[in-house]
Coordinates of C-alpha atoms in Angstrom, one line a residue:
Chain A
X1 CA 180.3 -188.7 -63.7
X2 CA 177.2 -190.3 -65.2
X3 CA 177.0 -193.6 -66.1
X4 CA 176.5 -194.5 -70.1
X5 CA 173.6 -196.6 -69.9
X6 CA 171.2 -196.4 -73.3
X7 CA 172.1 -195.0 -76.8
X8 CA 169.9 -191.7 -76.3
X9 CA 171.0 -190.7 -72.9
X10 CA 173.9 -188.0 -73.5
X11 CA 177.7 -189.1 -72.6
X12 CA 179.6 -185.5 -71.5
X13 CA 183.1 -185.1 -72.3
X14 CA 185.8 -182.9 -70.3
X15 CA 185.9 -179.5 -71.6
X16 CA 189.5 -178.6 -73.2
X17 CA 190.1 -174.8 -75.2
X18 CA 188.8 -175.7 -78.9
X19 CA 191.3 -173.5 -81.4
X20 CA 189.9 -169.9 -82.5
X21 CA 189.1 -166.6 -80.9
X22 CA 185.2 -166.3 -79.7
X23 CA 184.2 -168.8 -77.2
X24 CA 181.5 -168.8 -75.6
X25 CA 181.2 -170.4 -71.9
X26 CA 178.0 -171.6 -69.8
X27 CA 177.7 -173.0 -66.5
X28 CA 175.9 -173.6 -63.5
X29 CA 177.0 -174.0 -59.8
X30 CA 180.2 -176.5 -59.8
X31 CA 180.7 -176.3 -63.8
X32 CA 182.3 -173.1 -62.8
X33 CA 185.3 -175.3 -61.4
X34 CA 185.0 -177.0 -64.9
X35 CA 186.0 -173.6 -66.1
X36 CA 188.4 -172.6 -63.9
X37 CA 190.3 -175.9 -64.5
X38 CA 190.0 -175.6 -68.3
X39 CA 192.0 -172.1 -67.9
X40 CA 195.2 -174.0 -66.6
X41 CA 195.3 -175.2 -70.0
X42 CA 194.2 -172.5 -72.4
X43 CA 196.5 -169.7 -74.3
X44 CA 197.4 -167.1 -72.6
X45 CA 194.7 -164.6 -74.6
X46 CA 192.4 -167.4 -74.8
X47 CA 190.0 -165.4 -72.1
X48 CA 190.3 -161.9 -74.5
X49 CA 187.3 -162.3 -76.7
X50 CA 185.6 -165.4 -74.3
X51 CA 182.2 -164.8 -72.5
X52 CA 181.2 -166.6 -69.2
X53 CA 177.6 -167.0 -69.0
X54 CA 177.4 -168.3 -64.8
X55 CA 174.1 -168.8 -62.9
X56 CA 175.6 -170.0 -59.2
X57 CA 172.6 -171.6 -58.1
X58 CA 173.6 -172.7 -54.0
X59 CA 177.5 -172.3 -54.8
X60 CA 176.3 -168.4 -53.9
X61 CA 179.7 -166.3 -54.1
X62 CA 181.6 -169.8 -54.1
X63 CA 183.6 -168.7 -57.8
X64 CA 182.2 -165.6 -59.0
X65 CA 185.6 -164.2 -57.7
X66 CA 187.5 -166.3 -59.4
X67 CA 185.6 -166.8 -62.8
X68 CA 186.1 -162.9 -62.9
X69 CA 189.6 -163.0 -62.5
X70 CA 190.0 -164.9 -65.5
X71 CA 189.2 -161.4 -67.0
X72 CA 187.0 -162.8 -69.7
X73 CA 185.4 -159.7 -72.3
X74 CA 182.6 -160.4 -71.0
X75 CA 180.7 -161.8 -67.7
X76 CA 177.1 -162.4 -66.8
X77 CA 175.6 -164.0 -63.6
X78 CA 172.1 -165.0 -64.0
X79 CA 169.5 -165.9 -61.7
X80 CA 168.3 -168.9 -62.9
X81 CA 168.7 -170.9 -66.2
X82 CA 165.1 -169.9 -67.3
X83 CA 165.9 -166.2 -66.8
X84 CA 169.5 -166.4 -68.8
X85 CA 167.6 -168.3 -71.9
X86 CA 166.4 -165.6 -73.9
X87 CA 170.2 -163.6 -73.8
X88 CA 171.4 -166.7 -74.7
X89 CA 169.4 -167.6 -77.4
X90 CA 170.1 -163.8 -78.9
X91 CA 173.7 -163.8 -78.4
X92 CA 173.4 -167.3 -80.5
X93 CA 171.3 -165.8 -83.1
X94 CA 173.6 -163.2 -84.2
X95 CA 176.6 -165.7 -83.2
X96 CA 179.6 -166.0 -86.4
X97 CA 180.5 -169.2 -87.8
X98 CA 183.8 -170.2 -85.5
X99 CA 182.1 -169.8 -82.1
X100 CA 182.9 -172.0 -80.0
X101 CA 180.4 -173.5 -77.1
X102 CA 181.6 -174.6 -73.9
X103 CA 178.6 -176.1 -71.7
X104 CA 179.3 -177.0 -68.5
X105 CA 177.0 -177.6 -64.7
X106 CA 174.0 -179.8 -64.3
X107 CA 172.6 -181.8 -67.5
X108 CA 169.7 -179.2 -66.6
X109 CA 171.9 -176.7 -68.0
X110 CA 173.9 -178.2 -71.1
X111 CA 171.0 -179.8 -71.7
X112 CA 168.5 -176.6 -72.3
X113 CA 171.7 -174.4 -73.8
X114 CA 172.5 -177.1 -76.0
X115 CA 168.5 -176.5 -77.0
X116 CA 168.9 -173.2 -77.7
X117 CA 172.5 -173.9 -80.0
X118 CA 170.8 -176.0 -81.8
X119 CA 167.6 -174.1 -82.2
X120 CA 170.4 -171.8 -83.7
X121 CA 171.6 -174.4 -86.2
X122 CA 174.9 -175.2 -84.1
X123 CA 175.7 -179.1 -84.6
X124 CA 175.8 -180.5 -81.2
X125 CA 178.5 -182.3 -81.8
X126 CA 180.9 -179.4 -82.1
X127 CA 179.8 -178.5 -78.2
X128 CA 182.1 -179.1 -75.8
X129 CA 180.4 -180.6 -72.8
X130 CA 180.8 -181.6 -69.3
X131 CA 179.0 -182.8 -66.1
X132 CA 179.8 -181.1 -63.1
X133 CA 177.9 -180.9 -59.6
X134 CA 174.3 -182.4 -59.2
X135 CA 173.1 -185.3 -61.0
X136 CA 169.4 -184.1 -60.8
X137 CA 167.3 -184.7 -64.0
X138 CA 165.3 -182.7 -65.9
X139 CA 162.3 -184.8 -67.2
X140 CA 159.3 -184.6 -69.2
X141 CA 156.2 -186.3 -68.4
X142 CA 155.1 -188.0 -71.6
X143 CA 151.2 -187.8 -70.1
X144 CA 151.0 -183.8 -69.8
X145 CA 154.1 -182.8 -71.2
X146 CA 154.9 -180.6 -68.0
X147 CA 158.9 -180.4 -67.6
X148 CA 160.2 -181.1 -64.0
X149 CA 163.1 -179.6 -63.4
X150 CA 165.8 -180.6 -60.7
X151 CA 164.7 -183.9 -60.1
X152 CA 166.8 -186.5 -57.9
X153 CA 164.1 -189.2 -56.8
X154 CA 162.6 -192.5 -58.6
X155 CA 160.2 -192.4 -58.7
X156 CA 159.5 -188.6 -59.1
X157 CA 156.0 -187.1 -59.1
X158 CA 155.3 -184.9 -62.5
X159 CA 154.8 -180.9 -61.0
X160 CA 152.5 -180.6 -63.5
X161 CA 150.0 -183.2 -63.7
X162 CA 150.9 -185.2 -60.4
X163 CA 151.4 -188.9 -61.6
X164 CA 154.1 -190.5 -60.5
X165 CA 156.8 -191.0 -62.9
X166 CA 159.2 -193.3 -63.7
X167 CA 162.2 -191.5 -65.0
X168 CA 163.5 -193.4 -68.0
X169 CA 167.2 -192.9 -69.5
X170 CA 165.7 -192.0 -72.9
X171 CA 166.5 -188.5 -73.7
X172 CA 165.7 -186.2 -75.7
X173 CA 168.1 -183.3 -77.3
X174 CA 165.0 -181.4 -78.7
X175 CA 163.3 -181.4 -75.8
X176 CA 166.4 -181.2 -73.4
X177 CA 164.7 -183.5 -70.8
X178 CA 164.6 -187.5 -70.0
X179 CA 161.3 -188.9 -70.5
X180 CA 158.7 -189.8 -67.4
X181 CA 156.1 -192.4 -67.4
X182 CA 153.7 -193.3 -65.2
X183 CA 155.2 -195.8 -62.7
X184 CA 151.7 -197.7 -61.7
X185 CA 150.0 -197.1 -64.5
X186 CA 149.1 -201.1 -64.2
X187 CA 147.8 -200.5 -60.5
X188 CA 147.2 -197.3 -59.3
X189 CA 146.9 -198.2 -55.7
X190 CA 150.5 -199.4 -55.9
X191 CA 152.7 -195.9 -55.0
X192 CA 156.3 -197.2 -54.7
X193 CA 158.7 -195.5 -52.7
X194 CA 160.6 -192.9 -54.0
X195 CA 164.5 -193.1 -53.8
X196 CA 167.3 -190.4 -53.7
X197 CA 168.6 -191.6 -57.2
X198 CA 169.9 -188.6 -58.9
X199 CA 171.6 -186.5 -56.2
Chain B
X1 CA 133.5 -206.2 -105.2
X2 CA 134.3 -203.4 -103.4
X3 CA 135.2 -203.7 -99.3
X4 CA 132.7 -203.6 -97.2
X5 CA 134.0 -201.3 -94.3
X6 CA 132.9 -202.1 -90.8
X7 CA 131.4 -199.9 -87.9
X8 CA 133.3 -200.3 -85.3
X9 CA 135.0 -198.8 -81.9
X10 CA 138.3 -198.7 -80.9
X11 CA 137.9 -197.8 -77.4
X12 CA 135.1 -197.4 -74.6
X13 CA 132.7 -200.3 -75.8
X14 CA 135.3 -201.4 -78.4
X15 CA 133.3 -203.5 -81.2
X16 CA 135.9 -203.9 -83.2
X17 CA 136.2 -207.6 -84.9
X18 CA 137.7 -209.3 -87.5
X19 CA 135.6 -211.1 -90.2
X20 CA 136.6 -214.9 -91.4
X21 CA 137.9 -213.4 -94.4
X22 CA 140.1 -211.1 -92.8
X23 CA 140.8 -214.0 -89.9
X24 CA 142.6 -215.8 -93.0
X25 CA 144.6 -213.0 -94.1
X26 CA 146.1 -212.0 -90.9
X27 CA 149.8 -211.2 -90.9
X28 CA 150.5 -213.8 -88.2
X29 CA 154.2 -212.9 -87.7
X30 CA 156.0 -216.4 -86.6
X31 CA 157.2 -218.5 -89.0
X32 CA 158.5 -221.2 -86.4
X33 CA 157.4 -222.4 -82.7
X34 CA 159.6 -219.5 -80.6
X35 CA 161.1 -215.8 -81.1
X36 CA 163.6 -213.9 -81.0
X37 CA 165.2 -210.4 -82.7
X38 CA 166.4 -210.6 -86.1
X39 CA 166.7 -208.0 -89.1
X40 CA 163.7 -209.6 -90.8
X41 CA 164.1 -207.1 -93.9
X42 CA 162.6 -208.5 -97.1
X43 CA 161.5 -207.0 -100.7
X44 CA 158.0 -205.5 -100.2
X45 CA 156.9 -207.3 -103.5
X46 CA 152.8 -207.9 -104.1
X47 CA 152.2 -211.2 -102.2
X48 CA 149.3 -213.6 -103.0
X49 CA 145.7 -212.4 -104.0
X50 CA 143.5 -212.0 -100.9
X51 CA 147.0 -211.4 -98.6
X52 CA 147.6 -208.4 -96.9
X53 CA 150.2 -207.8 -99.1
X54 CA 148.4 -208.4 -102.1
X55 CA 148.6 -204.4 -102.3
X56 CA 152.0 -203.1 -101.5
X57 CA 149.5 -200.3 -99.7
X58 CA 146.9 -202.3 -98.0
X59 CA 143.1 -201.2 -97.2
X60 CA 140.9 -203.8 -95.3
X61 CA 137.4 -203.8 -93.5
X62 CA 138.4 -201.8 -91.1
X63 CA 139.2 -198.7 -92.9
X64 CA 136.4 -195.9 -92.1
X65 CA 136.2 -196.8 -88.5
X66 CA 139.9 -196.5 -88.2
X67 CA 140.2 -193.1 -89.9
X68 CA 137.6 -192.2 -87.2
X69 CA 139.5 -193.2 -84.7
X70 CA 142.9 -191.1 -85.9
X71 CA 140.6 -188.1 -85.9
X72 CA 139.6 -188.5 -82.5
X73 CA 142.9 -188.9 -81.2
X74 CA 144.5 -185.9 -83.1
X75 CA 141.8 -183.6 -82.1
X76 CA 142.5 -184.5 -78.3
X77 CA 146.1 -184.5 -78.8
X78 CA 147.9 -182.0 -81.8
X79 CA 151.4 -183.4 -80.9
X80 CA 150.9 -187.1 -82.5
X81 CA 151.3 -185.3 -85.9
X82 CA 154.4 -183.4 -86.3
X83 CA 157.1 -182.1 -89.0
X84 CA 159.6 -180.7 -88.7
X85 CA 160.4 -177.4 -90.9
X86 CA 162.9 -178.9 -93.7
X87 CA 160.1 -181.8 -94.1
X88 CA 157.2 -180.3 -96.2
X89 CA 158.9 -182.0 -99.8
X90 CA 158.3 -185.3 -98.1
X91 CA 155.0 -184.6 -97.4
X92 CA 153.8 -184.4 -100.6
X93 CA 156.2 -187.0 -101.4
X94 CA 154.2 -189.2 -99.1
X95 CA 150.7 -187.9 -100.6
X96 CA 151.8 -188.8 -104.2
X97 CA 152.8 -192.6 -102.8
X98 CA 149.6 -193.0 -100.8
X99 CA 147.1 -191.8 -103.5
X100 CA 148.8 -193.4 -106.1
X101 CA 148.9 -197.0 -104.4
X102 CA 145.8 -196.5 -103.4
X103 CA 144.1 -195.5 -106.2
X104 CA 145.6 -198.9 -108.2
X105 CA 144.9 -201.1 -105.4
X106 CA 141.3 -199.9 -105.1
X107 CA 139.8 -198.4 -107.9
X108 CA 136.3 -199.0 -107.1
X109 CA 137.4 -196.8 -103.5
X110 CA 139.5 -194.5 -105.1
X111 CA 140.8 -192.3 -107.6
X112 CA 143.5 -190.1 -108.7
X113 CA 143.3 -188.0 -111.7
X114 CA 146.5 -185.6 -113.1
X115 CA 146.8 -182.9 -114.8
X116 CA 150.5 -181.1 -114.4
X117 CA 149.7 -180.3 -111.0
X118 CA 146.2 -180.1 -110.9
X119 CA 144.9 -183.1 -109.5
X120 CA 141.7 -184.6 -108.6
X121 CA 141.5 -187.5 -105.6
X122 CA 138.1 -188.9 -104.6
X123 CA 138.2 -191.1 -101.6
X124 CA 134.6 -192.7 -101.7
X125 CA 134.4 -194.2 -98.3
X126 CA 135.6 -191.2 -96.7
X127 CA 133.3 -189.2 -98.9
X128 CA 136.1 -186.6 -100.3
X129 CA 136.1 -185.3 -103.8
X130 CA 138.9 -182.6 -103.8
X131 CA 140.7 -180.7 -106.3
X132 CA 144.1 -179.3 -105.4
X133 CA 147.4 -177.9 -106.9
X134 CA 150.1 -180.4 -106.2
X135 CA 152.8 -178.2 -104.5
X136 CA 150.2 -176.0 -102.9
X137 CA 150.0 -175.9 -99.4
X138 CA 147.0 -172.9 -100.0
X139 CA 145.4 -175.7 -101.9
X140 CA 144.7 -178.3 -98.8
X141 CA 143.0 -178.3 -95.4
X142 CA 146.4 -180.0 -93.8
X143 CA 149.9 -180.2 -94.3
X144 CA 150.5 -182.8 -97.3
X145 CA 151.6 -185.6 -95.1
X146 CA 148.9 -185.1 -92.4
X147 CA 146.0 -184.7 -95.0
X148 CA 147.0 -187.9 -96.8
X149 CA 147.6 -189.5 -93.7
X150 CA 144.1 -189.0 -92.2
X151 CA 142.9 -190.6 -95.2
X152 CA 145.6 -194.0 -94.9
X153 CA 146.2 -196.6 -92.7
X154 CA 148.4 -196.9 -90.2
X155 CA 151.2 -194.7 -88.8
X156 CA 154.0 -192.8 -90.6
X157 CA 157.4 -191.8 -89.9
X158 CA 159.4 -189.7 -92.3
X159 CA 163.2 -190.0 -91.9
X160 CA 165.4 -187.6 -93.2
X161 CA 168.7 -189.0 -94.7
X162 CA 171.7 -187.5 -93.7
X163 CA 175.4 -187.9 -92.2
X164 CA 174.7 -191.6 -92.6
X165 CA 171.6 -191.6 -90.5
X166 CA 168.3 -191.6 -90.6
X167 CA 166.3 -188.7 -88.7
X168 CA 162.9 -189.0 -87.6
X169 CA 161.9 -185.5 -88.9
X170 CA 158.4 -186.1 -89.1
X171 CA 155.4 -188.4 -88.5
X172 CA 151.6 -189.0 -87.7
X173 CA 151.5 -191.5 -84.9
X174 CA 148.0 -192.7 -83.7
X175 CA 148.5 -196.2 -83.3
X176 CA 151.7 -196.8 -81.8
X177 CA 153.0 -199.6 -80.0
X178 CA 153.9 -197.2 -76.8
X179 CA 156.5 -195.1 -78.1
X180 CA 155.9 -191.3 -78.1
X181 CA 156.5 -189.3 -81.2
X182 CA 156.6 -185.7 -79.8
X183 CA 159.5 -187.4 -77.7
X184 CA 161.7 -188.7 -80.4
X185 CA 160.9 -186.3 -83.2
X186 CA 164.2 -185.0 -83.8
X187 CA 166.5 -188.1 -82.8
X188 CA 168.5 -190.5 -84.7
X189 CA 168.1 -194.1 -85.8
X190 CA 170.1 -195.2 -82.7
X191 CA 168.6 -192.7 -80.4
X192 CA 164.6 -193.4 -81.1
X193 CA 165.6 -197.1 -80.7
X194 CA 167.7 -196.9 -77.5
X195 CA 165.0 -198.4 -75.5
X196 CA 164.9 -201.4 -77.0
X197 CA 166.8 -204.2 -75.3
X198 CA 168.7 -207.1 -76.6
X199 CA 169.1 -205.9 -80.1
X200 CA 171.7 -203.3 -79.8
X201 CA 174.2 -205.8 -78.4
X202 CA 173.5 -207.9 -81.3
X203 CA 174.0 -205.5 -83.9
X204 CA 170.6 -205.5 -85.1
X205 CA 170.2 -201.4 -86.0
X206 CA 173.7 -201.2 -87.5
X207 CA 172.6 -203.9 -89.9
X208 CA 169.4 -202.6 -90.3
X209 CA 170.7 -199.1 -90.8
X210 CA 172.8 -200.0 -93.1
X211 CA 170.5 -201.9 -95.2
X212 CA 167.9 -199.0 -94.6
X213 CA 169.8 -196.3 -95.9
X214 CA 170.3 -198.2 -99.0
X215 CA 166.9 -199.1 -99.9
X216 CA 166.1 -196.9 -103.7
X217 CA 163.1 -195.6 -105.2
X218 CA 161.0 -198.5 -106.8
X219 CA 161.9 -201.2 -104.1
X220 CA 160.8 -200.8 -101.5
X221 CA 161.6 -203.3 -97.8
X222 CA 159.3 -204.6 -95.3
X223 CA 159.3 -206.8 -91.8
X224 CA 157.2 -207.7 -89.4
X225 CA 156.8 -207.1 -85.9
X226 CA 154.3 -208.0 -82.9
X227 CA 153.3 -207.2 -79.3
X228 CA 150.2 -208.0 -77.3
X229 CA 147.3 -205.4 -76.8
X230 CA 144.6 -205.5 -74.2
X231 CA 141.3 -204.9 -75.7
X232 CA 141.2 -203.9 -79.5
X233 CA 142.6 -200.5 -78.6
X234 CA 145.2 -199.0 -81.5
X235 CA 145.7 -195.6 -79.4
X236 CA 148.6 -197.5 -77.0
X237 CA 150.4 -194.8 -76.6
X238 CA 152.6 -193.8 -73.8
X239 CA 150.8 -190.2 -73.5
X240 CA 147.6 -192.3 -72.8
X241 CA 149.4 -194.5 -71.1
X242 CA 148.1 -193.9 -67.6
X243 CA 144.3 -194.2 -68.9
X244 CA 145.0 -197.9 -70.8
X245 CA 147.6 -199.5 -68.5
X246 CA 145.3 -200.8 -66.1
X247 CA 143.6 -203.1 -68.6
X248 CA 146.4 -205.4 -68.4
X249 CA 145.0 -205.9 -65.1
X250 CA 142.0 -207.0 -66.5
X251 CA 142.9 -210.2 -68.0
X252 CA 141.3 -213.4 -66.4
X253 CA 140.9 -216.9 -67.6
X254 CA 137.4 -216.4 -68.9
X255 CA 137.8 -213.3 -70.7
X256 CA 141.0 -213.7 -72.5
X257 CA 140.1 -214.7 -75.9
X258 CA 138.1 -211.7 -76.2
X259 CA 140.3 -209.4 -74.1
X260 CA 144.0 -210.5 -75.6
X261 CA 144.9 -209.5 -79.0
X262 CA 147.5 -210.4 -81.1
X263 CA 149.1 -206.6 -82.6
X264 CA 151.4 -206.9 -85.7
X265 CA 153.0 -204.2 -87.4
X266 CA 153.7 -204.5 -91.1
X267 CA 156.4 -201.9 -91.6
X268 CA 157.5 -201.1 -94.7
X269 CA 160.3 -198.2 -96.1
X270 CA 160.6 -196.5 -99.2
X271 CA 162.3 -194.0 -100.4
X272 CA 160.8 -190.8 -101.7
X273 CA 161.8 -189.4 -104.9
X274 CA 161.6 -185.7 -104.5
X275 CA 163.0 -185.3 -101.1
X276 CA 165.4 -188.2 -100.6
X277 CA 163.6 -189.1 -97.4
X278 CA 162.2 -192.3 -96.4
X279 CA 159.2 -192.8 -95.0
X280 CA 158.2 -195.8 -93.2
X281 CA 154.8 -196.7 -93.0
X282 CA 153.7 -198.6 -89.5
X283 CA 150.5 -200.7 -90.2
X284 CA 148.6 -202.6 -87.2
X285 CA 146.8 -205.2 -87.4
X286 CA 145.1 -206.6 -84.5
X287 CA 143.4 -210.6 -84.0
X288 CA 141.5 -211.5 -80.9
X289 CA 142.9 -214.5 -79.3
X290 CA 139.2 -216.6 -80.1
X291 CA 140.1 -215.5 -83.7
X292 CA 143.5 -216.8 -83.9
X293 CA 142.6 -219.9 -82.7
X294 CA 140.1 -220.7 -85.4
X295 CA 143.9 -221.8 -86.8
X296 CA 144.9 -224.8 -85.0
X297 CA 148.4 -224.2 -85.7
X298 CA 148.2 -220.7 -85.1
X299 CA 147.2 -221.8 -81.5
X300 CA 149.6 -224.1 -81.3
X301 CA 152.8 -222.0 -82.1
X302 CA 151.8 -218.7 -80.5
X303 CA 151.2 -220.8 -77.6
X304 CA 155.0 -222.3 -77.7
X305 CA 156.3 -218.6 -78.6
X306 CA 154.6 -216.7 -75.5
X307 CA 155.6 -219.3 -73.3
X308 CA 159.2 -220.0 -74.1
X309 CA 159.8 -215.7 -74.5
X310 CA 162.8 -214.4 -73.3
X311 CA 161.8 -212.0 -69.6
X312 CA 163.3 -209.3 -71.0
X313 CA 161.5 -209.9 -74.1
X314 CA 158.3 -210.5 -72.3
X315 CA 158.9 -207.4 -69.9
X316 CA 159.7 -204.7 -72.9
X317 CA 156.1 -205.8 -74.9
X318 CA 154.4 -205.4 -71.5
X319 CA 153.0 -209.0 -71.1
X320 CA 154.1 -209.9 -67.9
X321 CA 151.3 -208.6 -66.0
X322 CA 148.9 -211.5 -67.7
X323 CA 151.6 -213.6 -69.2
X324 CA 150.5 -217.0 -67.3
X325 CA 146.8 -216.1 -67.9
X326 CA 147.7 -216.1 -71.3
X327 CA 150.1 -219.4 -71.3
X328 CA 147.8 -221.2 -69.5
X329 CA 144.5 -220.5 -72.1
X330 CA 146.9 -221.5 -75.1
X331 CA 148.0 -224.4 -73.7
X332 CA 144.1 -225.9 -74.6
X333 CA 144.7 -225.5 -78.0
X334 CA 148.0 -226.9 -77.6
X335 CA 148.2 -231.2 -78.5
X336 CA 152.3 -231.3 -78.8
X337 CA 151.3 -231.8 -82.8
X338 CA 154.1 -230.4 -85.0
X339 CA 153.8 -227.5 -86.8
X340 CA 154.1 -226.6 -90.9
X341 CA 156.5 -224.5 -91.5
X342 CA 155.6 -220.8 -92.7
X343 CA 153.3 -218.2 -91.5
X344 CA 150.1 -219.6 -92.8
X345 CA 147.3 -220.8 -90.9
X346 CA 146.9 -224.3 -93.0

């Protein structure tokens, strides 16, 4: 689990089945397990009208079995978070009042669906949310405004622009990202080290 | 008498300075010998003639040069002025407040003429004589809040009120004390302050919420609030941040009475009467350490403040690079004497 640490940075939640009919389930790699363990508990017809949106990531064929045994209405396994986006954002577009929004996986992932709900007027705190698998951050640098996804050093080095960062625990929902700033900004010639932090 | 606006650079060969006059009038923000967080919130009532609150919407010497140096930023960087969709009502909120107050502080500078919603604003020093249809976006160059705001002093930050909270829903933010707009657009009074340390802990935003989200149309709040700026450079900002941190590097006993300046913020909040927003108006001020010490007791109690400053005080403003530089020039102008209570210079 992630540690609390500063007002901004997002505390997750363990997800539990949210009363009503149309729920709507995201995850990447190990928040499939997340789902799978929230199905002990649900109704039996909870699963009926449901939708599992599932990029594996490395868990490969890990719980693609199992997530479709669940038998939900309706199953998709994206490639990559980027490429699942614009479905999502359509299916949340035309979404009725009463859905209900399950997010599960790397902050990466709640972080940039949550975007999208909210882009579609959702109130983010009616998401269920929980952490799952990889602690890697997604961060924007503040100098270029590049995103990096996937990062698990500090410092990390902006894929954009190339500074080096120092990721901060300041986050923003809008964005979906925590915010990088340059680390030797004071002294360039100073590079620290960068650490496995976020693994 | 009108102003008479300086010429002046805030950046490459920076020439900005202060005159004696406006030496005198600076905000200096301590009103005993140390520091520490408190909610500071007061009545933003006129204060005494010649003050920088002798206008609730102040306009100094350094006025044209400043407005010159918004533009430049904003044309290398869009992002510093944003709003959010549900925010345009503020905006001209915000222009009505800003030509208003300035058109009653500064007549000579200004002037505002209405007609339903036809009005007429001439901004002499700027040179802009410019009728528009209040309520007309079709009828102005910018967005209400970003045209009025190129033409004002200072940042601004537009909070939308709601669910007990204040949002951060729009803003034009050119002279920030490092904290990034385009980041926190969006968040929530808690959430844009998260960074801040020490004060959560002691309940500092809860009161200050609290009291915020009560303030009504008519009366409005101000505090004060200060860091430490290498070079008279009012684009700080964390976006930049990689092209101005290095100057803190700079610092060295000879040049820190023209390198070190004393940054104060008068913020003020009001509350907007067509939107229900508050906007909250961030206005820097900046005093080059030579200048401040033409006050013997300024000297002497910004000396005893730096020195005795919490770490995690000092750390967070971003002094600790050239903190003992600093201490150690102070300390001249420091003979033990007691000080007079207050914030003015004697």
């Amino acid at each position: 689990m992630a540690v609390k640490s500063i007002i901004s940075r997002p505390v997750y939640g363990t997800l539990s089945p949210q009363p009503g009919s149309d729920h709507l389930l995201i995850a990447d790699a190990e928040g499939a397990a997340a789902i799978l363990d929230l199905a002990k508990s649900a109704p039996a017809d909870f699963f009926a009208e449901a939708e599992i949106v599932f990029i594996p990531r490395d868990t490969g064929e890990k719980y693609i079995a199992a997530l479709k045994a669940l038998q939900p209405a309706r199953f998709y396994e994206g490639p990559s978070i980027a490429a699942a986006l614009p479905r999502l954002r359509q299916r949340l577009s035309t979404a009725h009042m009463g859905l209900r929004l399950y997010l599960t996986g790397t902050e990466g992932l709640i972080g940039q669906a949550m975007q999208a709900a909210l882009e579609a007027g959702i109130d983010h705190k009616s998401i269920q949310t929980e952490q799952r698998g990889s602690l890697a951050r997604r961060v924007q640098c503040v100098h270029c405004k590049g995103i990096t996804e996937d990062v698990t050093t500090q410092p990390a080095r902006c894929s954009h622009c190339g500074l080096m960062l120092l990721v901060r625990d300041h986050y923003s929902r809008r964005i979906a990202a925590f915010q990088g700033v340059c680390i030797n900004a004071e002294d360039p010639s100073q590079v620290p080290p960068m650490e496995e932090m976020f693994k | 008498m009108g102003i008479v606006f300086r010429d002046e650079t805030f950046r490459d060969d920076f020439t900005f300075k202060n005159s004696p006059e406006h030496i005198r009038r600076f905000p200096f923000p301590f009103h005993e010998d140390s520091y520490m967080y408190a909610v500071n919130i007061e009545p933003h009532v006129p204060g005494p003639k010649g003050s920088v609150l002798e206008n609730l919407i102040d306009v100094d010497e350094h006025y044209v040069s400043e407005m010159r140096d918004r533009a430049l930023v904003l044309a290398e960087d869009p992002l510093r002025c944003q709003s959010l969709p549900h925010m345009t009502l503020a905006g001209w909120d915000l222009l009505e407040l800003l030509m208003t107050e300035q058109a009653k502080g500064y007549p000579e500078h200004f002037s505002l003429t209405r007609d339903g919603d036809k009005w007429h604003w001439i901004n002499r020093p700027l040179g802009i004589d410019h009728h528009f249809v209040f309520g007309d976006l079709t009828t102005l160059p910018y967005g209400p809040m970003e045209y009025i705001t190129r033409q004002s002093q200072g940042d601004f930050c537009i909070l939308d009120q709601r669910d007990g909270n204040l949002w951060m829903d729009a803003g034009i933010v050119t002279t920030q004390a490092d904290w990034s707009l385009d980041f926190d657009i969006g968040m929530n009074f808690f959430e844009w302050h998260a960074p801040v340390p020490l004060a959560h802990e002691k309940g500092i935003f809860t009161r200050a919420l609290k009291f915020l989200t009560n303030i009504q149309q008519g009366k409005p709040a101000r505090r004060l609030n200060w860091t430490m700026t290498i070079n008279p450079r009012l684009d700080t900002s964390p976006e930049n941040y990689h092209k101005w941190g290095a100057d803190r590097a700079t610092v060295t006993p000879e040049n820190v009475g023209q390198k070190v300046h004393l940054r104060v913020e008068l913020q003020s909040f009001w509350r907007l009467p067509r939107s229900n927003a508050m906007v909250f108006p961030i206005r820097c001020y900046l005093i080059k350490m030579d200048e401040l010490v033409t006050s013997r007791k300024w000297a002497r109690r910004l000396h005893r403040v730096i020195r005795d400053l919490p770490e995690e005080l000092a750390t967070y403003k971003g002094l600790t690079l050239y903190r003992p530089t600093l201490v150690e020039w102070l300390a001249r102008y420091d003979d033990g004497a007691e000080t007079s209570p207050g914030f003015g210079p004697d």
